[in-house]
Amino acid sequence: MQTQKTHTQKNHTQMFSFEFYPPKTEEGVVGLQTVHSQLAKLKPDFFSVTFGAGGSTRDKTFDTVVDIQSKGIAAAPHLSCVASTKANIRAILNDYRDNGISKIVALRGDIPSGMMSAGEFRYANELVAFIRQETGGHFDIHVAAYPEVHPQAANANDDFKNFKRKVDAGANAAITQYFYNAEAYFYFVDKCEKNGVDIPVVPGIMPITQYAQLFRFSEMCGADIPRWMRKRLEGYGDDREAVQAFGLELVTSLCQRLLDHGAPGLHFYTMNQATPTLAILDNLTL
Ligand code: FAD
């Protein structure tokens, strides 16, 4: 298995981006402004802002995106289509276009428990096709990719075919779910190359600052925490500094390895904190 031969990915210009979630409180808004200004100094290609499935953060995502864009670096809203109508999505796209937004992260999303799924989209490929149909080439469309396989996929091959449907529908780039197994990423981009998928697949990076929440979240989204990592993290118990030092070393070496083998950039899931991401980037030879 030639898992480190990522030639197609080397043809792409490297992209660096930082993801935020829209703050719920005034305090959160002020905090995010500080985080944004710290990370903006690194001149990323864009900041992205998540969107609660079913539209629960619609206004807050919009406000955060417009605020970031007004400060000079591109902002890319996430947009999930599950439980949405075409009219709803059309209105959101028009609002973004009218506000000078030209990048978007197009997703299916997950139906929140208790919410009915009545909507006009089933999968993200349908959203990508709809964006292209409605807005032509205006948006630079990013989609999600799962090197460790999406948890609801019937199998890895079908999941890849479904990923390719999004590319065929008009996606320009992909951002992966976070992972700590670099091999899974190398295998995925090799598969892209073999199947004529030539868009950049940017690794999504989750810094490690604590472990209880990381374990819970990874369980839900299908990210594998290798046994040796889990055991080490558990072993640190309440020693937060030890967890952070281990996390920094581990994620730095993951990022360096990905970049050294041709990854076309990195997308950081910042969790609205600047320090962990800055520490990793500071350690990297870019
Ligand atoms: P899809 O690409 O539609 O895939 C979902 C599942 O359906 C997969 O198992 C796939 O194999 C299968 N599938 C796809 N197409 C077909 C088809 N045509 N026929 C049969 N099966 C199919 N969630 C949010 O709610 N808000 C966010 O802001 C958000 N941001 C994210 C950002 C990134 C970079 C990533 C990686 C994920 C993000 N998510 C977000 C989570 C995402 O919404 C979930 O992982 C969701 O379960 C799948 O979304 P998707 O766009 O990958 O869906």
PDB file of C-alpha atoms in Angstrom, residues 6-17 43-46 103 140 142 172-174 185 198-203 259 262-267 286:
ATOM      1  CA  THR A   6       0.186  12.143  -2.665  1.00  0.00           C
ATOM      2  CA  HIS A   7       1.251  13.597  -6.020  1.00  0.00           C
ATOM      3  CA  THR A   8      -2.073  15.102  -7.089  1.00  0.00           C
ATOM      4  CA  GLN A   9      -2.347  16.943  -3.814  1.00  0.00           C
ATOM      5  CA  LYS A  10       1.094  18.460  -4.376  1.00  0.00           C
ATOM      6  CA  ASN A  11      -0.263  20.261  -7.453  1.00  0.00           C
ATOM      7  CA  HIS A  12      -2.456  22.476  -5.305  1.00  0.00           C
ATOM      8  CA  THR A  13      -1.479  25.720  -3.621  1.00  0.00           C
ATOM      9  CA  GLN A  14      -1.496  25.266   0.144  1.00  0.00           C
ATOM     10  CA  MET A  15      -4.519  26.685   1.991  1.00  0.00           C
ATOM     11  CA  PHE A  16      -4.686  27.458   5.688  1.00  0.00           C
ATOM     12  CA  SER A  17      -7.999  28.125   7.387  1.00  0.00           C
ATOM     13  CA  LYS A  43      -3.101  35.776   7.227  1.00  0.00           C
ATOM     14  CA  PRO A  44      -5.106  32.569   6.683  1.00  0.00           C
ATOM     15  CA  ASP A  45      -6.887  31.999   3.381  1.00  0.00           C
ATOM     16  CA  PHE A  46     -10.210  32.131   5.182  1.00  0.00           C
ATOM     17  CA  LYS A 103     -16.808  30.810  -0.251  1.00  0.00           C
ATOM     18  CA  ASP A 140     -16.065  28.478  -4.128  1.00  0.00           C
ATOM     19  CA  HIS A 142     -15.923  23.220   0.010  1.00  0.00           C
ATOM     20  CA  ASN A 172     -13.928  22.948  -5.547  1.00  0.00           C
ATOM     21  CA  ALA A 173     -12.230  21.624  -2.414  1.00  0.00           C
ATOM     22  CA  ALA A 174     -12.759  19.339   0.556  1.00  0.00           C
ATOM     23  CA  TYR A 185      -5.609  10.447   4.998  1.00  0.00           C
ATOM     24  CA  ASP A 198      -8.367  16.268  -8.406  1.00  0.00           C
ATOM     25  CA  ILE A 199      -9.629  18.792  -5.883  1.00  0.00           C
ATOM     26  CA  PRO A 200      -7.544  19.720  -2.829  1.00  0.00           C
ATOM     27  CA  VAL A 201      -8.454  17.608   0.209  1.00  0.00           C
ATOM     28  CA  VAL A 202      -7.358  19.683   3.180  1.00  0.00           C
ATOM     29  CA  PRO A 203      -6.864  17.815   6.463  1.00  0.00           C
ATOM     30  CA  LEU A 259       2.502  18.728   4.992  1.00  0.00           C
ATOM     31  CA  GLY A 262       1.947  16.867   0.139  1.00  0.00           C
ATOM     32  CA  ALA A 263      -1.170  17.865   2.078  1.00  0.00           C
ATOM     33  CA  PRO A 264      -2.554  21.018   0.419  1.00  0.00           C
ATOM     34  CA  GLY A 265      -2.774  22.995   3.658  1.00  0.00           C
ATOM     35  CA  LEU A 266      -4.494  22.585   7.023  1.00  0.00           C
ATOM     36  CA  HIS A 267      -7.916  23.541   8.402  1.00  0.00           C
ATOM     37  CA  LEU A 286       6.177  25.799   6.800  1.00  0.00           C
TER      38      LEU A 286
END
